[in-house]
Amino acid sequence: MIKPGAFLHQRDTTTKGAPLTHPVVHAATYHLPGDPDDSRHYGRPRNATWEALEAALSDLEAADAVVFPSGMAAISAALMVSLKAGARLLLPEDGYYMSRRLADDWLARFGVQVETRATARFTEGGFAGFDAVLVESPSNPGLDLVDLAALAREVRAAGGISITDNTTMTPLGQRPLDLGIDICVASDTKAPGGHSDTLMGHAAARDPQIAQSLRDWRNASGAIPGPQEAWQTLRGLETLELRLDRMSATALTLAERLQTHPSVSALRYPGLPTDPSHALAKAQMRSFGTLIGFNLSSADAAEQFINTCPLLRAATSFGGVHSSAERRGRWGDAVAPGFVRLSVGIEPADELWEAIKTALDAL
Ligand SMILES: *Cc1c(COP(=O)(O)O)cnc(C)c1O
């Protein structure tokens, strides 16, 4: 059972005068007289500030969470511990672009066979022969869903490892490990950090051997987070639930209103009863997220909308406190030229809608 607030209490609450916040420990090395034991000895394998962040993320995931300096470092770790030369890897063709680059440009050099499938048809064709299957649900930016419980079952039955990139949802919005997924990876750069000022990632697993491999890979690769960034992410986590509640409630309000605007077409938001993914979203997600996708008539219309709406920041990424938007076609995503991905922030819903409506009416 998840206890979102539990990690708020994991501090020294017994010593009078103890700081209420976690310290940022910058030590590269630790006092180590005599023979080494389980205590910290060097900064690459262990750090007290990451450990505080890992305790918080482990509570949220109900699993052993291992932190990495970015979402991509966490995804790299999950793939490195799941694959070997000659292994077969399945990825979404419409998921996070850099995961495909990692597979095609780097893993393929070591003999990994990489295949891709559209998220909307991901379970078609089964998973026989795949050593690892990485999926994103909802996909980013198309917001298609995959039945994660069915996928986890089928991948396991076929002898593979299932990995979910849960960045768009966070463990408060969706719990892939509860649905049987082996490794949950996420970019905590997005909503968990929440303030667009820190890169961070984590990979979580309930199988102790997988979790240990993730830690061993981090130590061997040296892909370790900075203590200051770990602390900033920990601070972000303290308000994650509040922010997500606000942002996802506003996202639903905006999706309902956007859907009826004459300039908007092909709107996707899993929380709308009319969305093709709604039934599955209700079954497997705890909230419907903070991202909305829709088409405007052209790339120019999308640019004008994004750049004239005073409450939207023209930026890539999502999950921050300030609403932002971007035309995903500019990165070559397989979307319409006027496709806009809107990341809903914490601004008051009515003010945000007024600003969005004014910019849309002017198109
Ligand atoms: C941002 C993102 C990543 C990569 O995270 P970084 O922290 O930028 O390395 C991976 N997957 C998804 C779905 C993302 O949105």
mmCIF file of C-alpha atoms and ligand atoms in Angstrom:
data_model
loop_
_atom_site.group_PDB
_atom_site.id
_atom_site.type_symbol
_atom_site.label_atom_id
_atom_site.label_comp_id
_atom_site.label_asym_id
_atom_site.label_seq_id
_atom_site.Cartn_x
_atom_site.Cartn_y
_atom_site.Cartn_z
ATOM 1 C CA MET A 1 0.000 0.000 0.000
ATOM 2 C CA ILE A 2 1.459 3.357 -1.001
ATOM 3 C CA LYS A 3 1.963 6.010 1.671
ATOM 4 C CA PRO A 4 2.860 9.156 -0.257
ATOM 5 C CA GLY A 5 3.675 11.168 2.858
ATOM 6 C CA ALA A 6 5.713 8.517 4.664
ATOM 7 C CA PHE A 7 9.083 9.733 3.467
ATOM 8 C CA LEU A 8 8.530 13.142 5.001
ATOM 9 C CA HIS A 9 9.275 11.611 8.382
ATOM 10 C CA GLN A 10 12.528 9.789 7.722
ATOM 11 C CA ARG A 11 14.787 12.227 9.485
ATOM 12 C CA ASP A 12 16.508 12.506 12.831
ATOM 13 C CA THR A 13 13.530 13.491 14.923
ATOM 14 C CA THR A 14 15.017 12.393 18.233
ATOM 15 C CA THR A 15 17.940 14.792 18.698
ATOM 16 C CA LYS A 16 17.067 18.275 19.918
ATOM 17 C CA GLY A 17 18.568 20.813 17.515
ATOM 18 C CA ALA A 18 18.760 18.371 14.576
ATOM 19 C CA PRO A 19 18.089 20.156 11.266
ATOM 20 C CA LEU A 20 14.589 19.596 9.894
ATOM 21 C CA THR A 21 15.926 19.243 6.358
ATOM 22 C CA HIS A 22 18.349 16.652 5.021
ATOM 23 C CA PRO A 23 21.930 17.896 4.758
ATOM 24 C CA VAL A 24 23.601 18.050 1.337
ATOM 25 C CA VAL A 25 26.611 15.777 1.752
ATOM 26 C CA HIS A 26 29.365 16.674 -0.714
ATOM 27 C CA ALA A 27 31.976 14.227 0.618
ATOM 28 C CA ALA A 28 34.004 12.379 -2.028
ATOM 29 C CA THR A 29 35.477 10.150 0.661
ATOM 30 C CA TYR A 30 34.524 9.092 4.192
ATOM 31 C CA HIS A 31 36.360 8.419 7.409
ATOM 32 C CA LEU A 32 37.454 4.775 7.141
ATOM 33 C CA PRO A 33 39.772 3.509 9.886
ATOM 34 C CA GLY A 34 40.572 -0.201 10.026
ATOM 35 C CA ASP A 35 38.912 -2.774 7.796
ATOM 36 C CA PRO A 36 36.112 -1.737 5.407
ATOM 37 C CA ASP A 37 32.591 -2.782 6.439
ATOM 38 C CA ASP A 38 29.097 -1.730 5.382
ATOM 39 C CA SER A 39 29.701 1.932 6.197
ATOM 40 C CA ARG A 40 30.144 4.521 3.461
ATOM 41 C CA HIS A 41 33.732 4.760 2.285
ATOM 42 C CA TYR A 42 33.789 6.590 -1.066
ATOM 43 C CA GLY A 43 31.494 8.935 -2.971
ATOM 44 C CA ARG A 44 30.877 6.904 -6.128
ATOM 45 C CA PRO A 45 29.207 3.846 -4.575
ATOM 46 C CA ARG A 46 27.271 5.725 -1.882
ATOM 47 C CA ASN A 47 26.192 9.192 -0.839
ATOM 48 C CA ALA A 48 24.002 10.167 2.111
ATOM 49 C CA THR A 49 21.939 12.693 0.122
ATOM 50 C CA TRP A 50 21.115 10.214 -2.651
ATOM 51 C CA GLU A 51 20.229 7.691 -0.018
ATOM 52 C CA ALA A 52 17.636 10.099 1.421
ATOM 53 C CA LEU A 53 16.223 10.583 -2.092
ATOM 54 C CA GLU A 54 16.269 6.826 -2.709
ATOM 55 C CA ALA A 55 14.402 6.220 0.545
ATOM 56 C CA ALA A 56 11.702 8.649 -0.595
ATOM 57 C CA LEU A 57 11.462 7.155 -4.096
ATOM 58 C CA SER A 58 11.522 3.616 -2.666
ATOM 59 C CA ASP A 59 8.515 4.525 -0.509
ATOM 60 C CA LEU A 60 6.693 5.901 -3.537
ATOM 61 C CA GLU A 61 7.512 2.893 -5.730
ATOM 62 C CA ALA A 62 7.186 0.288 -2.938
ATOM 63 C CA ALA A 63 10.418 -1.084 -4.433
ATOM 64 C CA ASP A 64 14.157 -0.565 -4.301
ATOM 65 C CA ALA A 65 14.780 2.706 -6.180
ATOM 66 C CA VAL A 66 18.241 3.542 -7.533
ATOM 67 C CA VAL A 67 18.877 7.172 -8.491
ATOM 68 C CA PHE A 68 20.750 8.315 -11.601
ATOM 69 C CA PRO A 69 21.858 11.739 -12.830
ATOM 70 C CA SER A 70 19.150 11.860 -15.538
ATOM 71 C CA GLY A 71 16.270 9.868 -16.917
ATOM 72 C CA MET A 72 18.496 8.669 -19.763
ATOM 73 C CA ALA A 73 21.095 7.381 -17.288
ATOM 74 C CA ALA A 74 18.312 5.384 -15.598
ATOM 75 C CA ILE A 75 17.065 4.016 -18.944
ATOM 76 C CA SER A 76 20.641 3.117 -19.947
ATOM 77 C CA ALA A 77 21.073 1.267 -16.652
ATOM 78 C CA ALA A 78 17.813 -0.682 -17.058
ATOM 79 C CA LEU A 79 18.836 -1.754 -20.567
ATOM 80 C CA MET A 80 22.429 -2.598 -19.585
ATOM 81 C CA VAL A 81 21.299 -4.923 -16.805
ATOM 82 C CA SER A 82 18.699 -6.605 -19.051
ATOM 83 C CA LEU A 83 20.678 -7.215 -22.246
ATOM 84 C CA LYS A 84 23.769 -8.976 -23.473
ATOM 85 C CA ALA A 85 25.382 -9.449 -26.890
ATOM 86 C CA GLY A 86 22.892 -10.910 -29.365
ATOM 87 C CA ALA A 87 19.854 -10.134 -27.190
ATOM 88 C CA ARG A 88 16.606 -8.840 -28.727
ATOM 89 C CA LEU A 89 15.119 -5.562 -27.525
ATOM 90 C CA LEU A 90 11.644 -4.196 -28.315
ATOM 91 C CA LEU A 91 10.958 -0.459 -28.073
ATOM 92 C CA PRO A 92 8.043 1.826 -28.940
ATOM 93 C CA GLU A 93 8.513 3.503 -32.328
ATOM 94 C CA ASP A 94 6.644 6.565 -31.025
ATOM 95 C CA GLY A 95 8.202 6.836 -27.557
ATOM 96 C CA TYR A 96 10.985 8.977 -26.156
ATOM 97 C CA TYR A 97 13.335 9.587 -29.079
ATOM 98 C CA MET A 98 16.599 9.321 -27.162
ATOM 99 C CA SER A 99 15.796 5.778 -25.971
ATOM 100 C CA ARG A 100 15.691 4.714 -29.633
ATOM 101 C CA ARG A 101 18.947 6.556 -30.302
ATOM 102 C CA LEU A 102 20.577 4.772 -27.373
ATOM 103 C CA ALA A 103 19.477 1.420 -28.785
ATOM 104 C CA ASP A 104 20.220 2.094 -32.470
ATOM 105 C CA ASP A 105 23.459 4.066 -32.105
ATOM 106 C CA TRP A 106 25.044 2.276 -29.154
ATOM 107 C CA LEU A 107 23.474 -1.007 -28.087
ATOM 108 C CA ALA A 108 23.314 -2.256 -31.690
ATOM 109 C CA ARG A 109 27.129 -1.940 -31.822
ATOM 110 C CA PHE A 110 27.309 -4.685 -29.202
ATOM 111 C CA GLY A 111 25.081 -7.014 -31.200
ATOM 112 C CA VAL A 112 21.741 -6.147 -29.590
ATOM 113 C CA GLN A 113 18.909 -6.596 -32.110
ATOM 114 C CA VAL A 114 16.535 -3.671 -31.861
ATOM 115 C CA GLU A 115 12.915 -3.755 -33.044
ATOM 116 C CA THR A 116 10.151 -1.184 -32.682
ATOM 117 C CA ARG A 117 6.350 -1.173 -32.660
ATOM 118 C CA ALA A 118 3.649 1.495 -32.462
ATOM 119 C CA THR A 119 2.406 1.978 -28.898
ATOM 120 C CA ALA A 120 -1.249 1.699 -29.934
ATOM 121 C CA ARG A 121 -0.581 -1.828 -31.298
ATOM 122 C CA PHE A 122 2.219 -2.792 -28.941
ATOM 123 C CA THR A 123 0.877 -6.106 -27.632
ATOM 124 C CA GLU A 124 -0.023 -7.354 -31.126
ATOM 125 C CA GLY A 125 2.508 -9.901 -32.284
ATOM 126 C CA GLY A 126 3.410 -11.117 -28.790
ATOM 127 C CA PHE A 127 6.784 -11.004 -27.098
ATOM 128 C CA ALA A 128 8.351 -14.393 -27.827
ATOM 129 C CA GLY A 129 12.108 -14.145 -28.245
ATOM 130 C CA PHE A 130 12.511 -10.679 -26.698
ATOM 131 C CA ASP A 131 14.994 -10.435 -23.821
ATOM 132 C CA ALA A 132 13.817 -6.956 -22.865
ATOM 133 C CA VAL A 133 10.735 -4.911 -23.717
ATOM 134 C CA LEU A 134 10.663 -1.182 -22.971
ATOM 135 C CA VAL A 135 7.300 0.564 -23.175
ATOM 136 C CA GLU A 136 5.846 3.980 -22.368
ATOM 137 C CA SER A 137 2.202 4.353 -21.390
ATOM 138 C CA PRO A 138 0.872 6.921 -22.100
ATOM 139 C CA SER A 139 3.251 7.331 -25.012
ATOM 140 C CA ASN A 140 4.892 10.679 -25.403
ATOM 141 C CA PRO A 141 3.718 12.710 -27.273
ATOM 142 C CA GLY A 142 0.847 10.693 -28.842
ATOM 143 C CA LEU A 143 -0.767 9.673 -25.494
ATOM 144 C CA ASP A 144 -1.623 6.133 -26.608
ATOM 145 C CA LEU A 145 -1.848 3.499 -23.863
ATOM 146 C CA VAL A 146 -0.671 -0.095 -23.472
ATOM 147 C CA ASP A 147 -2.257 -2.645 -21.123
ATOM 148 C CA LEU A 148 0.714 -2.882 -18.748
ATOM 149 C CA ALA A 149 -0.545 -5.863 -16.727
ATOM 150 C CA ALA A 150 -1.094 -7.922 -19.883
ATOM 151 C CA LEU A 151 2.287 -6.856 -21.255
ATOM 152 C CA ALA A 152 4.083 -7.755 -18.011
ATOM 153 C CA ARG A 153 2.449 -11.198 -17.960
ATOM 154 C CA GLU A 154 3.247 -11.969 -21.581
ATOM 155 C CA VAL A 155 6.844 -10.733 -21.440
ATOM 156 C CA ARG A 156 7.489 -12.760 -18.295
ATOM 157 C CA ALA A 157 5.905 -15.868 -19.809
ATOM 158 C CA ALA A 158 8.235 -15.423 -22.799
ATOM 159 C CA GLY A 159 11.247 -15.224 -20.466
ATOM 160 C CA GLY A 160 12.001 -11.505 -20.960
ATOM 161 C CA ILE A 161 12.317 -8.466 -18.700
ATOM 162 C CA SER A 162 9.649 -5.760 -18.919
ATOM 163 C CA ILE A 163 10.616 -2.124 -18.418
ATOM 164 C CA THR A 164 8.214 0.822 -18.251
ATOM 165 C CA ASP A 165 9.243 4.427 -18.705
ATOM 166 C CA ASN A 166 6.778 6.000 -16.257
ATOM 167 C CA THR A 167 8.005 9.583 -16.663
ATOM 168 C CA THR A 168 4.711 11.065 -17.797
ATOM 169 C CA MET A 169 2.820 9.669 -14.792
ATOM 170 C CA THR A 170 5.218 9.366 -11.783
ATOM 171 C CA PRO A 171 4.546 6.623 -9.199
ATOM 172 C CA LEU A 172 1.661 8.689 -7.817
ATOM 173 C CA GLY A 173 -0.166 8.655 -11.154
ATOM 174 C CA GLN A 174 0.542 5.083 -12.256
ATOM 175 C CA ARG A 175 2.174 2.080 -10.598
ATOM 176 C CA PRO A 176 3.734 -0.190 -13.245
ATOM 177 C CA LEU A 177 5.475 -2.411 -10.656
ATOM 178 C CA ASP A 178 2.078 -3.182 -9.066
ATOM 179 C CA LEU A 179 0.947 -4.293 -12.522
ATOM 180 C CA GLY A 180 3.826 -6.796 -12.718
ATOM 181 C CA ILE A 181 6.414 -4.768 -14.656
ATOM 182 C CA ASP A 182 9.987 -5.725 -13.693
ATOM 183 C CA ILE A 183 11.762 -2.348 -13.868
ATOM 184 C CA CYS A 184 10.166 1.078 -13.664
ATOM 185 C CA VAL A 185 12.349 3.909 -14.986
ATOM 186 C CA ALA A 186 11.611 7.615 -14.932
ATOM 187 C CA SER A 187 13.026 11.022 -15.597
ATOM 188 C CA ASP A 188 12.633 12.880 -12.297
ATOM 189 C CA THR A 189 13.653 15.986 -14.229
ATOM 190 C CA LYS A 190 9.945 16.328 -15.009
ATOM 191 C CA ALA A 191 7.207 16.479 -12.339
ATOM 192 C CA PRO A 192 9.176 15.026 -9.383
ATOM 193 C CA GLY A 193 11.784 17.826 -9.492
ATOM 194 C CA GLY A 194 8.972 19.986 -10.758
ATOM 195 C CA HIS A 195 10.715 23.349 -11.023
ATOM 196 C CA SER A 196 12.621 22.926 -14.317
ATOM 197 C CA ASP A 197 15.953 23.427 -12.565
ATOM 198 C CA THR A 198 17.317 19.892 -11.975
ATOM 199 C CA LEU A 199 18.039 16.762 -13.987
ATOM 200 C CA MET A 200 17.547 13.429 -12.218
ATOM 201 C CA GLY A 201 16.286 9.912 -12.884
ATOM 202 C CA HIS A 202 15.645 6.636 -11.141
ATOM 203 C CA ALA A 203 15.119 2.960 -11.842
ATOM 204 C CA ALA A 204 13.097 0.840 -9.402
ATOM 205 C CA ALA A 205 12.704 -2.913 -9.135
ATOM 206 C CA ARG A 206 11.205 -5.335 -6.613
ATOM 207 C CA ASP A 207 13.513 -8.197 -7.554
ATOM 208 C CA PRO A 208 16.548 -7.760 -5.267
ATOM 209 C CA GLN A 209 18.932 -9.128 -7.912
ATOM 210 C CA ILE A 210 17.780 -6.624 -10.505
ATOM 211 C CA ALA A 211 18.035 -3.790 -7.981
ATOM 212 C CA GLN A 212 21.559 -4.874 -7.037
ATOM 213 C CA SER A 213 22.554 -5.035 -10.717
ATOM 214 C CA LEU A 214 21.280 -1.472 -11.205
ATOM 215 C CA ARG A 215 23.454 -0.328 -8.287
ATOM 216 C CA ASP A 216 26.455 -2.297 -9.546
ATOM 217 C CA TRP A 217 26.036 -0.777 -13.015
ATOM 218 C CA ARG A 218 25.880 2.725 -11.517
ATOM 219 C CA ASN A 219 29.075 2.134 -9.578
ATOM 220 C CA ALA A 220 30.904 0.633 -12.563
ATOM 221 C CA SER A 221 29.714 3.203 -15.119
ATOM 222 C CA GLY A 222 30.158 6.105 -12.718
ATOM 223 C CA ALA A 223 26.746 7.521 -13.732
ATOM 224 C CA ILE A 224 26.125 9.073 -10.325
ATOM 225 C CA PRO A 225 23.922 12.059 -9.430
ATOM 226 C CA GLY A 226 25.312 15.190 -7.818
ATOM 227 C CA PRO A 227 24.378 15.627 -4.143
ATOM 228 C CA GLN A 228 22.904 19.091 -4.729
ATOM 229 C CA GLU A 229 20.668 17.808 -7.533
ATOM 230 C CA ALA A 230 19.583 14.889 -5.356
ATOM 231 C CA TRP A 231 18.631 17.337 -2.619
ATOM 232 C CA GLN A 232 16.664 19.538 -5.016
ATOM 233 C CA THR A 233 14.754 16.501 -6.282
ATOM 234 C CA LEU A 234 14.017 15.454 -2.707
ATOM 235 C CA ARG A 235 12.606 18.903 -2.018
ATOM 236 C CA GLY A 236 10.527 18.657 -5.181
ATOM 237 C CA LEU A 237 9.090 15.311 -4.076
ATOM 238 C CA GLU A 238 7.691 16.883 -0.921
ATOM 239 C CA THR A 239 5.138 18.814 -2.987
ATOM 240 C CA LEU A 240 4.703 16.299 -5.828
ATOM 241 C CA GLU A 241 1.300 15.067 -4.722
ATOM 242 C CA LEU A 242 -0.086 18.601 -4.301
ATOM 243 C CA ARG A 243 1.253 19.737 -7.647
ATOM 244 C CA LEU A 244 0.037 16.683 -9.536
ATOM 245 C CA ASP A 245 -3.441 16.912 -8.031
ATOM 246 C CA ARG A 246 -3.702 20.520 -9.127
ATOM 247 C CA MET A 247 -2.094 20.009 -12.523
ATOM 248 C CA SER A 248 -4.140 16.953 -13.479
ATOM 249 C CA ALA A 249 -7.420 18.562 -12.331
ATOM 250 C CA THR A 250 -6.576 21.625 -14.443
ATOM 251 C CA ALA A 251 -5.566 19.393 -17.372
ATOM 252 C CA LEU A 252 -9.003 17.755 -17.351
ATOM 253 C CA THR A 253 -10.735 21.149 -17.226
ATOM 254 C CA LEU A 254 -8.610 22.462 -20.094
ATOM 255 C CA ALA A 255 -9.066 19.286 -22.166
ATOM 256 C CA GLU A 256 -12.866 19.566 -21.837
ATOM 257 C CA ARG A 257 -12.829 23.199 -22.930
ATOM 258 C CA LEU A 258 -10.191 22.818 -25.648
ATOM 259 C CA GLN A 259 -12.150 19.975 -27.205
ATOM 260 C CA THR A 260 -15.021 22.320 -28.023
ATOM 261 C CA HIS A 261 -12.838 25.092 -29.481
ATOM 262 C CA PRO A 262 -13.255 25.326 -33.275
ATOM 263 C CA SER A 263 -9.494 25.674 -33.926
ATOM 264 C CA VAL A 264 -8.661 22.435 -32.084
ATOM 265 C CA SER A 265 -8.847 18.949 -33.568
ATOM 266 C CA ALA A 266 -7.697 15.400 -32.715
ATOM 267 C CA LEU A 267 -7.374 16.261 -29.033
ATOM 268 C CA ARG A 268 -5.976 13.506 -26.811
ATOM 269 C CA TYR A 269 -6.311 13.382 -23.040
ATOM 270 C CA PRO A 270 -6.830 9.978 -21.400
ATOM 271 C CA GLY A 271 -9.159 11.523 -18.800
ATOM 272 C CA LEU A 272 -11.822 12.448 -21.359
ATOM 273 C CA PRO A 273 -14.577 9.794 -21.616
ATOM 274 C CA THR A 274 -14.425 10.241 -25.405
ATOM 275 C CA ASP A 275 -10.689 9.440 -25.582
ATOM 276 C CA PRO A 276 -9.906 6.073 -27.251
ATOM 277 C CA SER A 277 -7.739 5.157 -24.241
ATOM 278 C CA HIS A 278 -10.207 6.166 -21.528
ATOM 279 C CA ALA A 279 -11.392 2.707 -20.432
ATOM 280 C CA LEU A 280 -7.832 1.411 -20.086
ATOM 281 C CA ALA A 281 -6.747 4.661 -18.449
ATOM 282 C CA LYS A 282 -9.427 4.268 -15.786
ATOM 283 C CA ALA A 283 -8.363 0.684 -15.175
ATOM 284 C CA GLN A 284 -4.606 1.144 -14.890
ATOM 285 C CA MET A 285 -3.867 4.797 -14.046
ATOM 286 C CA ARG A 286 -4.488 6.596 -10.772
ATOM 287 C CA SER A 287 -4.704 9.982 -12.436
ATOM 288 C CA PHE A 288 -4.910 11.032 -16.055
ATOM 289 C CA GLY A 289 -1.724 13.053 -16.144
ATOM 290 C CA THR A 290 -0.740 16.581 -16.971
ATOM 291 C CA LEU A 291 -0.152 16.367 -20.731
ATOM 292 C CA ILE A 292 -2.650 17.190 -23.482
ATOM 293 C CA GLY A 293 -2.039 16.729 -27.210
ATOM 294 C CA PHE A 294 -4.013 18.399 -30.003
ATOM 295 C CA ASN A 295 -3.734 19.635 -33.567
ATOM 296 C CA LEU A 296 -3.999 23.185 -34.829
ATOM 297 C CA SER A 297 -4.407 23.839 -38.560
ATOM 298 C CA SER A 298 -0.686 24.229 -39.412
ATOM 299 C CA ALA A 299 2.815 24.567 -38.001
ATOM 300 C CA ASP A 300 2.439 28.355 -38.242
ATOM 301 C CA ALA A 301 -0.810 28.301 -36.279
ATOM 302 C CA ALA A 302 0.831 26.171 -33.599
ATOM 303 C CA GLU A 303 3.828 28.521 -33.386
ATOM 304 C CA GLN A 304 1.576 31.573 -33.188
ATOM 305 C CA PHE A 305 -0.517 29.991 -30.434
ATOM 306 C CA ILE A 306 2.496 28.933 -28.359
ATOM 307 C CA ASN A 307 4.338 32.216 -28.760
ATOM 308 C CA THR A 308 1.417 34.572 -28.141
ATOM 309 C CA CYS A 309 -0.299 32.889 -25.204
ATOM 310 C CA PRO A 310 1.060 34.854 -22.227
ATOM 311 C CA LEU A 311 0.801 31.982 -19.731
ATOM 312 C CA LEU A 312 2.544 29.391 -21.916
ATOM 313 C CA ARG A 313 6.304 29.071 -22.078
ATOM 314 C CA ALA A 314 7.690 27.872 -25.370
ATOM 315 C CA ALA A 315 9.869 25.034 -24.116
ATOM 316 C CA THR A 316 10.526 21.349 -24.477
ATOM 317 C CA SER A 317 10.076 19.053 -21.474
ATOM 318 C CA PHE A 318 7.015 18.960 -19.187
ATOM 319 C CA GLY A 319 5.898 18.479 -15.612
ATOM 320 C CA GLY A 320 7.096 21.851 -14.287
ATOM 321 C CA VAL A 321 5.079 24.339 -12.245
ATOM 322 C CA HIS A 322 4.763 26.690 -15.249
ATOM 323 C CA SER A 323 2.591 25.596 -18.152
ATOM 324 C CA SER A 324 4.547 25.111 -21.349
ATOM 325 C CA ALA A 325 3.883 23.968 -24.884
ATOM 326 C CA GLU A 326 5.741 22.911 -27.972
ATOM 327 C CA ARG A 327 5.181 21.886 -31.558
ATOM 328 C CA ARG A 328 6.562 18.360 -31.507
ATOM 329 C CA GLY A 329 6.964 18.234 -35.278
ATOM 330 C CA ARG A 330 10.032 20.438 -34.843
ATOM 331 C CA TRP A 331 11.843 17.384 -33.439
ATOM 332 C CA GLY A 332 10.693 15.116 -36.255
ATOM 333 C CA ASP A 333 8.088 13.248 -34.153
ATOM 334 C CA ALA A 334 5.560 11.402 -36.333
ATOM 335 C CA VAL A 335 2.757 13.900 -35.651
ATOM 336 C CA ALA A 336 0.790 16.464 -37.690
ATOM 337 C CA PRO A 337 2.713 19.701 -38.398
ATOM 338 C CA GLY A 338 0.293 21.654 -36.166
ATOM 339 C CA PHE A 339 0.444 19.149 -33.274
ATOM 340 C CA VAL A 340 0.881 20.871 -29.908
ATOM 341 C CA ARG A 341 1.906 19.127 -26.701
ATOM 342 C CA LEU A 342 0.631 21.137 -23.774
ATOM 343 C CA SER A 343 2.156 20.600 -20.333
ATOM 344 C CA VAL A 344 -0.221 21.915 -17.706
ATOM 345 C CA GLY A 345 1.321 23.714 -14.721
ATOM 346 C CA ILE A 346 -0.026 24.966 -11.417
ATOM 347 C CA GLU A 347 -1.522 28.279 -12.575
ATOM 348 C CA PRO A 348 -5.191 28.853 -11.642
ATOM 349 C CA ALA A 349 -7.299 26.922 -14.167
ATOM 350 C CA ASP A 350 -9.610 29.761 -15.174
ATOM 351 C CA GLU A 351 -6.800 32.245 -15.751
ATOM 352 C CA LEU A 352 -4.943 29.660 -17.781
ATOM 353 C CA TRP A 353 -8.018 28.883 -19.864
ATOM 354 C CA GLU A 354 -8.686 32.597 -20.514
ATOM 355 C CA ALA A 355 -5.115 33.031 -21.772
ATOM 356 C CA ILE A 356 -5.315 29.894 -23.950
ATOM 357 C CA LYS A 357 -8.729 30.806 -25.336
ATOM 358 C CA THR A 358 -7.619 34.346 -26.201
ATOM 359 C CA ALA A 359 -4.583 33.018 -28.101
ATOM 360 C CA LEU A 360 -6.702 30.398 -29.918
ATOM 361 C CA ASP A 361 -9.444 32.905 -30.817
ATOM 362 C CA ALA A 362 -6.809 35.097 -32.465
ATOM 363 C CA LEU A 363 -5.661 32.348 -34.886
HETATM 364 C C1 LIG B 1 12.561 13.517 -20.458
HETATM 365 C C2 LIG B 1 12.311 12.083 -20.684
HETATM 366 C C3 LIG B 1 13.339 11.150 -20.612
HETATM 367 C C4 LIG B 1 14.776 11.532 -20.399
HETATM 368 O O1 LIG B 1 14.992 12.140 -19.172
HETATM 369 P P1 LIG B 1 16.262 13.078 -18.869
HETATM 370 O O2 LIG B 1 16.117 13.376 -17.421
HETATM 371 O O3 LIG B 1 16.116 14.285 -19.751
HETATM 372 O O4 LIG B 1 17.475 12.294 -19.221
HETATM 373 C C5 LIG B 1 13.018 9.814 -20.788
HETATM 374 N N1 LIG B 1 11.767 9.418 -21.036
HETATM 375 C C6 LIG B 1 10.742 10.293 -21.130
HETATM 376 C C7 LIG B 1 9.371 9.790 -21.403
HETATM 377 C C8 LIG B 1 10.984 11.649 -20.964
HETATM 378 O O5 LIG B 1 9.984 12.505 -21.076
#
